[in-house]
Amino acid sequence: MTKSDIRVCSAWASTHDRPVYTLSAECPECGAEAINSAPAPFDPADPYGEYRRRARDAGPDTN
């Protein structure tokens, strides 16, 4: 099993009290579609990483 095999109910915020995790393509409790719960993989060659870090370090936009 890899990290991408774990899925979460796509409608958990409106249907359930907490996230419902599963290995199947649909939620076992409500039947909604289950989506990938893993974050995007880290890529050291990320072409937009510099901009994202610069925005993070600058703080929130106060305009």
C-alpha atoms as a PDB file:
ATOM      1  CA  MET A   1       0.000   0.000   0.000  1.00  0.00           C
ATOM      2  CA  THR A   2       1.308   3.447  -0.886  1.00  0.00           C
ATOM      3  CA  LYS A   3       0.305   6.789   0.500  1.00  0.00           C
ATOM      4  CA  SER A   4      -1.849   7.532  -2.535  1.00  0.00           C
ATOM      5  CA  ASP A   5      -4.067   4.502  -1.822  1.00  0.00           C
ATOM      6  CA  ILE A   6      -5.690   6.234   1.156  1.00  0.00           C
ATOM      7  CA  ARG A   7      -8.728   8.287   0.172  1.00  0.00           C
ATOM      8  CA  VAL A   8     -11.086  10.584   2.054  1.00  0.00           C
ATOM      9  CA  CYS A   9     -14.789  11.237   1.497  1.00  0.00           C
ATOM     10  CA  SER A  10     -15.204  14.271  -0.776  1.00  0.00           C
ATOM     11  CA  ALA A  11     -18.329  15.385   1.107  1.00  0.00           C
ATOM     12  CA  TRP A  12     -17.117  14.811   4.644  1.00  0.00           C
ATOM     13  CA  ALA A  13     -17.344  18.472   5.713  1.00  0.00           C
ATOM     14  CA  SER A  14     -21.054  18.661   4.939  1.00  0.00           C
ATOM     15  CA  THR A  15     -22.047  15.055   5.663  1.00  0.00           C
ATOM     16  CA  HIS A  16     -19.886  13.699   8.500  1.00  0.00           C
ATOM     17  CA  ASP A  17     -18.596  14.957  11.849  1.00  0.00           C
ATOM     18  CA  ARG A  18     -15.034  14.040  10.925  1.00  0.00           C
ATOM     19  CA  PRO A  19     -13.112  12.948   7.813  1.00  0.00           C
ATOM     20  CA  VAL A  20     -13.973   9.413   6.694  1.00  0.00           C
ATOM     21  CA  TYR A  21     -10.957   7.587   5.250  1.00  0.00           C
ATOM     22  CA  THR A  22     -11.196   4.544   2.988  1.00  0.00           C
ATOM     23  CA  LEU A  23      -9.277   2.474   0.457  1.00  0.00           C
ATOM     24  CA  SER A  24     -12.210   2.211  -1.959  1.00  0.00           C
ATOM     25  CA  ALA A  25     -13.359   4.667  -4.636  1.00  0.00           C
ATOM     26  CA  GLU A  26     -16.455   5.703  -2.665  1.00  0.00           C
ATOM     27  CA  CYS A  27     -17.254   6.570   0.945  1.00  0.00           C
ATOM     28  CA  PRO A  28     -18.436   3.509   2.889  1.00  0.00           C
ATOM     29  CA  GLU A  29     -20.848   5.589   4.988  1.00  0.00           C
ATOM     30  CA  CYS A  30     -22.572   7.899   2.479  1.00  0.00           C
ATOM     31  CA  GLY A  31     -21.549   6.622  -0.963  1.00  0.00           C
ATOM     32  CA  ALA A  32     -19.954   9.893  -2.107  1.00  0.00           C
ATOM     33  CA  GLU A  33     -16.807   9.867  -4.226  1.00  0.00           C
ATOM     34  CA  ALA A  34     -13.572   9.327  -2.294  1.00  0.00           C
ATOM     35  CA  ILE A  35     -10.663  11.554  -3.298  1.00  0.00           C
ATOM     36  CA  ASN A  36      -6.908  11.237  -2.765  1.00  0.00           C
ATOM     37  CA  SER A  37      -5.931  12.442   0.709  1.00  0.00           C
ATOM     38  CA  ALA A  38      -2.170  12.679   0.136  1.00  0.00           C
ATOM     39  CA  PRO A  39      -0.511  16.042  -0.452  1.00  0.00           C
ATOM     40  CA  ALA A  40       1.327  16.731  -3.688  1.00  0.00           C
ATOM     41  CA  PRO A  41       4.814  15.181  -3.712  1.00  0.00           C
ATOM     42  CA  PHE A  42       7.808  17.382  -2.960  1.00  0.00           C
ATOM     43  CA  ASP A  43       9.780  18.330  -6.070  1.00  0.00           C
ATOM     44  CA  PRO A  44      13.172  20.010  -5.519  1.00  0.00           C
ATOM     45  CA  ALA A  45      13.033  21.294  -9.113  1.00  0.00           C
ATOM     46  CA  ASP A  46       9.690  23.056  -8.493  1.00  0.00           C
ATOM     47  CA  PRO A  47       9.641  25.957 -10.977  1.00  0.00           C
ATOM     48  CA  TYR A  48       7.332  28.056  -8.754  1.00  0.00           C
ATOM     49  CA  GLY A  49       8.940  27.234  -5.393  1.00  0.00           C
ATOM     50  CA  GLU A  50      10.928  30.456  -5.280  1.00  0.00           C
ATOM     51  CA  TYR A  51       7.778  32.569  -5.729  1.00  0.00           C
ATOM     52  CA  ARG A  52       5.842  30.560  -3.156  1.00  0.00           C
ATOM     53  CA  ARG A  53       8.618  30.909  -0.564  1.00  0.00           C
ATOM     54  CA  ARG A  54       8.934  34.633  -1.289  1.00  0.00           C
ATOM     55  CA  ALA A  55       5.183  35.126  -0.784  1.00  0.00           C
ATOM     56  CA  ARG A  56       5.233  33.045   2.408  1.00  0.00           C
ATOM     57  CA  ASP A  57       8.154  35.011   3.866  1.00  0.00           C
ATOM     58  CA  ALA A  58       6.561  38.355   2.981  1.00  0.00           C
ATOM     59  CA  GLY A  59       3.561  37.575   5.159  1.00  0.00           C
ATOM     60  CA  PRO A  60      -0.142  38.105   4.491  1.00  0.00           C
ATOM     61  CA  ASP A  61      -1.273  40.612   1.888  1.00  0.00           C
ATOM     62  CA  THR A  62      -2.637  43.651   3.751  1.00  0.00           C
ATOM     63  CA  ASN A  63      -3.974  45.595   0.760  1.00  0.00           C
END
